[in-house]
């Protein structure tokens, strides 16, 4: 597995201080969640650190970089280009850091929209990203508590939060997020 110093210097080349602090917070939270749910804490640490590495590409346009990496963009991503940074980040770390671990790549890839049938590591990164100590929003304390009781229930709360946020911004909800929401809703009933 990659050395932390290599990852941190790679992050410093790609994202600003504020985003780096968020990434460190996400990694720390992800390790705590991994320990709680008996997931691979090392993978959680690496995916947490790297999940937002593509965020720094926003100034020059995510679409341009997506093209460069041969990433397909759907209609919703074309309108809300922020969504692209998950896919782009996974492609970047695969090529530039030679990370080929599918668990890590998928956790980075899916942290933006979520999806139906998410893996445990995908859920951990999704939730850690949302509740790391640097985050502040109404309702976060409830999600922080539930995150350590029932991660699927936390996913439901998180997706509800995201749905409200997306609507308030006037964007269309990505179908993967809706599918994720329906998936966790169904899990709740079963
Ligand atoms: Fe992100
Ligand atoms: Fe993030």
Tab-separated table of C-alpha atoms and ligand atoms in Angstrom:
chain	number	residue	atom	x	y	z
A	1	UNK	CA	0.000	0.000	0.000
A	2	UNK	CA	1.034	3.564	-0.666
A	3	UNK	CA	2.989	5.571	1.828
A	4	UNK	CA	1.161	8.496	3.447
A	5	UNK	CA	3.887	10.986	2.553
A	6	UNK	CA	3.448	10.172	-1.155
A	7	UNK	CA	-0.317	10.628	-0.906
A	8	UNK	CA	-0.044	13.907	1.017
A	9	UNK	CA	2.414	15.441	-1.442
A	10	UNK	CA	0.197	14.293	-4.322
A	11	UNK	CA	-2.775	15.967	-2.604
A	12	UNK	CA	-0.789	19.176	-2.094
A	13	UNK	CA	-0.075	19.287	-5.833
A	14	UNK	CA	-3.769	18.951	-6.612
A	15	UNK	CA	-5.903	20.597	-3.932
A	16	UNK	CA	-5.747	23.661	-1.676
A	17	UNK	CA	-5.222	23.761	2.098
A	18	UNK	CA	-8.922	23.873	2.913
A	19	UNK	CA	-9.671	20.817	0.803
A	20	UNK	CA	-6.651	19.059	2.272
A	21	UNK	CA	-7.988	19.634	5.792
A	22	UNK	CA	-11.363	18.216	4.676
A	23	UNK	CA	-9.592	15.185	3.162
A	24	UNK	CA	-7.622	14.536	6.355
A	25	UNK	CA	-10.852	14.838	8.359
A	26	UNK	CA	-12.630	12.443	5.992
A	27	UNK	CA	-9.801	9.900	6.239
A	28	UNK	CA	-9.865	10.044	10.045
A	29	UNK	CA	-13.649	9.642	10.177
A	30	UNK	CA	-13.484	6.825	7.592
A	31	UNK	CA	-10.982	4.893	9.719
A	32	UNK	CA	-13.243	5.240	12.761
A	33	UNK	CA	-16.210	3.970	10.765
A	34	UNK	CA	-14.115	1.135	9.277
A	35	UNK	CA	-13.119	0.034	12.780
A	36	UNK	CA	-16.727	0.176	13.901
A	37	UNK	CA	-18.015	-1.893	10.950
A	38	UNK	CA	-14.945	-4.149	10.584
A	39	UNK	CA	-14.003	-2.856	7.167
A	40	UNK	CA	-10.421	-2.468	5.940
A	41	UNK	CA	-9.185	0.618	7.846
A	42	UNK	CA	-6.132	1.036	5.578
A	43	UNK	CA	-8.284	1.225	2.467
A	44	UNK	CA	-10.680	3.583	4.264
A	45	UNK	CA	-7.744	5.843	5.148
A	46	UNK	CA	-6.442	5.960	1.562
A	47	UNK	CA	-9.865	6.431	-0.054
A	48	UNK	CA	-10.748	9.126	2.499
A	49	UNK	CA	-7.546	11.028	1.769
A	50	UNK	CA	-7.951	10.808	-2.003
A	51	UNK	CA	-11.723	11.067	-2.511
A	52	UNK	CA	-11.671	14.772	-3.495
A	53	UNK	CA	-8.360	14.893	-5.316
A	54	UNK	CA	-10.072	15.923	-8.573
A	55	UNK	CA	-11.823	18.908	-6.961
A	56	UNK	CA	-8.917	21.167	-7.809
A	57	UNK	CA	-9.643	20.680	-11.502
A	58	UNK	CA	-12.810	22.745	-11.294
A	59	UNK	CA	-11.134	26.013	-12.308
A	60	UNK	CA	-10.174	24.648	-15.707
A	61	UNK	CA	-13.394	22.695	-16.060
A	62	UNK	CA	-14.054	19.125	-15.047
A	63	UNK	CA	-15.303	18.332	-18.550
A	64	UNK	CA	-11.954	19.068	-20.152
A	65	UNK	CA	-10.176	16.677	-17.776
A	66	UNK	CA	-12.891	14.073	-18.123
A	67	UNK	CA	-12.284	14.155	-21.879
A	68	UNK	CA	-8.584	13.753	-21.302
A	69	UNK	CA	-9.197	10.605	-19.255
A	70	UNK	CA	-11.826	9.270	-21.656
A	71	UNK	CA	-14.587	9.507	-19.052
A	72	UNK	CA	-18.180	9.560	-20.289
A	73	UNK	CA	-20.346	12.370	-18.966
A	74	UNK	CA	-24.118	11.998	-18.799
A	75	UNK	CA	-26.666	14.810	-19.210
A	76	UNK	CA	-26.996	15.483	-15.495
A	77	UNK	CA	-23.244	15.584	-14.964
A	78	UNK	CA	-22.940	17.948	-17.946
A	79	UNK	CA	-25.279	20.402	-16.201
A	80	UNK	CA	-23.914	19.879	-12.669
A	81	UNK	CA	-20.219	19.361	-13.412
A	82	UNK	CA	-19.321	19.093	-9.701
A	83	UNK	CA	-20.591	15.507	-9.909
A	84	UNK	CA	-17.742	14.585	-12.252
A	85	UNK	CA	-15.020	14.801	-9.584
A	86	UNK	CA	-15.710	11.302	-8.229
A	87	UNK	CA	-15.195	9.601	-11.586
A	88	UNK	CA	-12.302	11.861	-12.443
A	89	UNK	CA	-10.585	11.319	-9.078
A	90	UNK	CA	-10.733	7.537	-9.479
A	91	UNK	CA	-9.213	7.806	-12.983
A	92	UNK	CA	-6.478	10.176	-11.748
A	93	UNK	CA	-5.291	8.024	-8.837
A	94	UNK	CA	-5.371	4.924	-11.007
A	95	UNK	CA	-3.131	6.515	-13.598
A	96	UNK	CA	-0.947	8.771	-11.467
A	97	UNK	CA	-0.576	6.776	-8.235
A	98	UNK	CA	-1.008	3.326	-9.822
A	99	UNK	CA	-3.815	2.471	-7.410
A	100	UNK	CA	-5.569	-0.565	-8.815
A	101	UNK	CA	-7.531	-1.645	-5.759
A	102	UNK	CA	-11.147	-1.739	-6.955
A	103	UNK	CA	-12.552	-1.156	-3.440
A	104	UNK	CA	-10.638	2.114	-3.139
A	105	UNK	CA	-11.332	3.185	-6.728
A	106	UNK	CA	-15.079	2.508	-6.371
A	107	UNK	CA	-15.251	4.344	-3.029
A	108	UNK	CA	-13.758	7.421	-4.721
A	109	UNK	CA	-15.817	6.926	-7.875
A	110	UNK	CA	-19.185	6.706	-6.077
A	111	UNK	CA	-18.774	9.220	-3.264
A	112	UNK	CA	-20.539	11.928	-5.284
A	113	UNK	CA	-23.838	10.263	-6.163
A	114	UNK	CA	-23.905	6.990	-4.260
A	115	UNK	CA	-25.526	4.030	-6.019
A	116	UNK	CA	-27.801	1.079	-5.352
A	117	UNK	CA	-25.990	-1.840	-3.713
A	118	UNK	CA	-23.082	0.198	-2.388
A	119	UNK	CA	-20.179	-1.716	-0.838
A	120	UNK	CA	-19.327	-1.177	2.826
A	121	UNK	CA	-16.264	0.910	1.926
A	122	UNK	CA	-18.337	3.024	-0.495
A	123	UNK	CA	-20.831	3.729	2.291
A	124	UNK	CA	-18.046	4.532	4.762
A	125	UNK	CA	-16.454	7.102	2.454
A	126	UNK	CA	-19.824	8.599	1.520
A	127	UNK	CA	-20.739	9.094	5.180
A	128	UNK	CA	-17.262	10.106	6.374
A	129	UNK	CA	-17.196	12.798	3.665
A	130	UNK	CA	-20.467	14.173	4.980
A	131	UNK	CA	-19.847	14.039	8.736
A	132	UNK	CA	-16.090	14.660	9.141
A	133	UNK	CA	-15.379	17.140	11.968
A	134	UNK	CA	-14.978	20.127	9.617
A	135	UNK	CA	-18.550	19.840	8.320
A	136	UNK	CA	-21.353	21.977	9.701
A	137	UNK	CA	-24.951	21.906	8.506
A	138	UNK	CA	-28.370	21.600	10.026
A	139	UNK	CA	-29.141	18.019	10.945
A	140	UNK	CA	-25.516	16.829	10.942
A	141	UNK	CA	-25.531	15.792	14.606
A	142	UNK	CA	-28.329	13.310	13.970
A	143	UNK	CA	-26.436	11.751	11.049
A	144	UNK	CA	-23.240	11.616	13.159
A	145	UNK	CA	-25.027	9.574	15.817
A	146	UNK	CA	-26.795	7.229	13.383
A	147	UNK	CA	-23.571	6.712	11.399
A	148	UNK	CA	-22.158	4.712	14.320
A	149	UNK	CA	-25.381	2.800	14.972
A	150	UNK	CA	-26.574	1.752	11.522
A	151	UNK	CA	-24.670	2.839	8.430
A	152	UNK	CA	-27.529	1.976	6.045
A	153	UNK	CA	-29.868	4.206	8.015
A	154	UNK	CA	-27.221	6.935	7.946
A	155	UNK	CA	-27.090	6.550	4.150
A	156	UNK	CA	-30.842	7.159	3.989
A	157	UNK	CA	-30.550	10.311	6.110
A	158	UNK	CA	-27.556	11.482	4.089
A	159	UNK	CA	-29.323	10.940	0.770
A	160	UNK	CA	-32.393	12.796	2.032
A	161	UNK	CA	-30.101	15.675	2.947
A	162	UNK	CA	-28.481	15.601	-0.493
A	163	UNK	CA	-31.867	15.480	-2.240
A	164	UNK	CA	-32.960	18.640	-0.386
A	165	UNK	CA	-29.678	20.369	-1.175
A	166	UNK	CA	-29.778	19.485	-4.889
A	167	UNK	CA	-33.374	20.679	-5.130
A	168	UNK	CA	-32.546	23.954	-3.347
A	169	UNK	CA	-29.800	24.605	-5.896
A	170	UNK	CA	-32.171	23.934	-8.770
A	171	UNK	CA	-30.208	20.938	-10.087
A	172	UNK	CA	-31.700	17.646	-11.204
A	173	UNK	CA	-31.074	14.731	-8.866
A	174	UNK	CA	-28.729	12.188	-10.418
A	175	UNK	CA	-30.542	8.886	-11.129
A	176	UNK	CA	-27.790	7.016	-9.256
A	177	UNK	CA	-28.663	8.995	-6.111
A	178	UNK	CA	-32.344	8.237	-6.530
A	179	UNK	CA	-31.572	4.550	-7.082
A	180	UNK	CA	-29.392	4.609	-3.960
A	181	UNK	CA	-32.192	6.218	-1.966
A	182	UNK	CA	-34.739	3.630	-3.153
A	183	UNK	CA	-32.270	0.838	-2.401
A	184	UNK	CA	-31.692	1.937	1.203
A	185	UNK	CA	-35.406	2.609	1.702
A	186	UNK	CA	-36.137	-0.965	0.631
A	187	UNK	CA	-33.378	-2.288	2.913
A	188	UNK	CA	-35.007	-0.428	5.799
A	189	UNK	CA	-38.343	-2.199	5.217
A	190	UNK	CA	-36.763	-5.668	4.885
B	1	LIG	FE1	-16.364	15.112	-3.180
B	2	LIG	FE1	-15.372	15.544	0.146
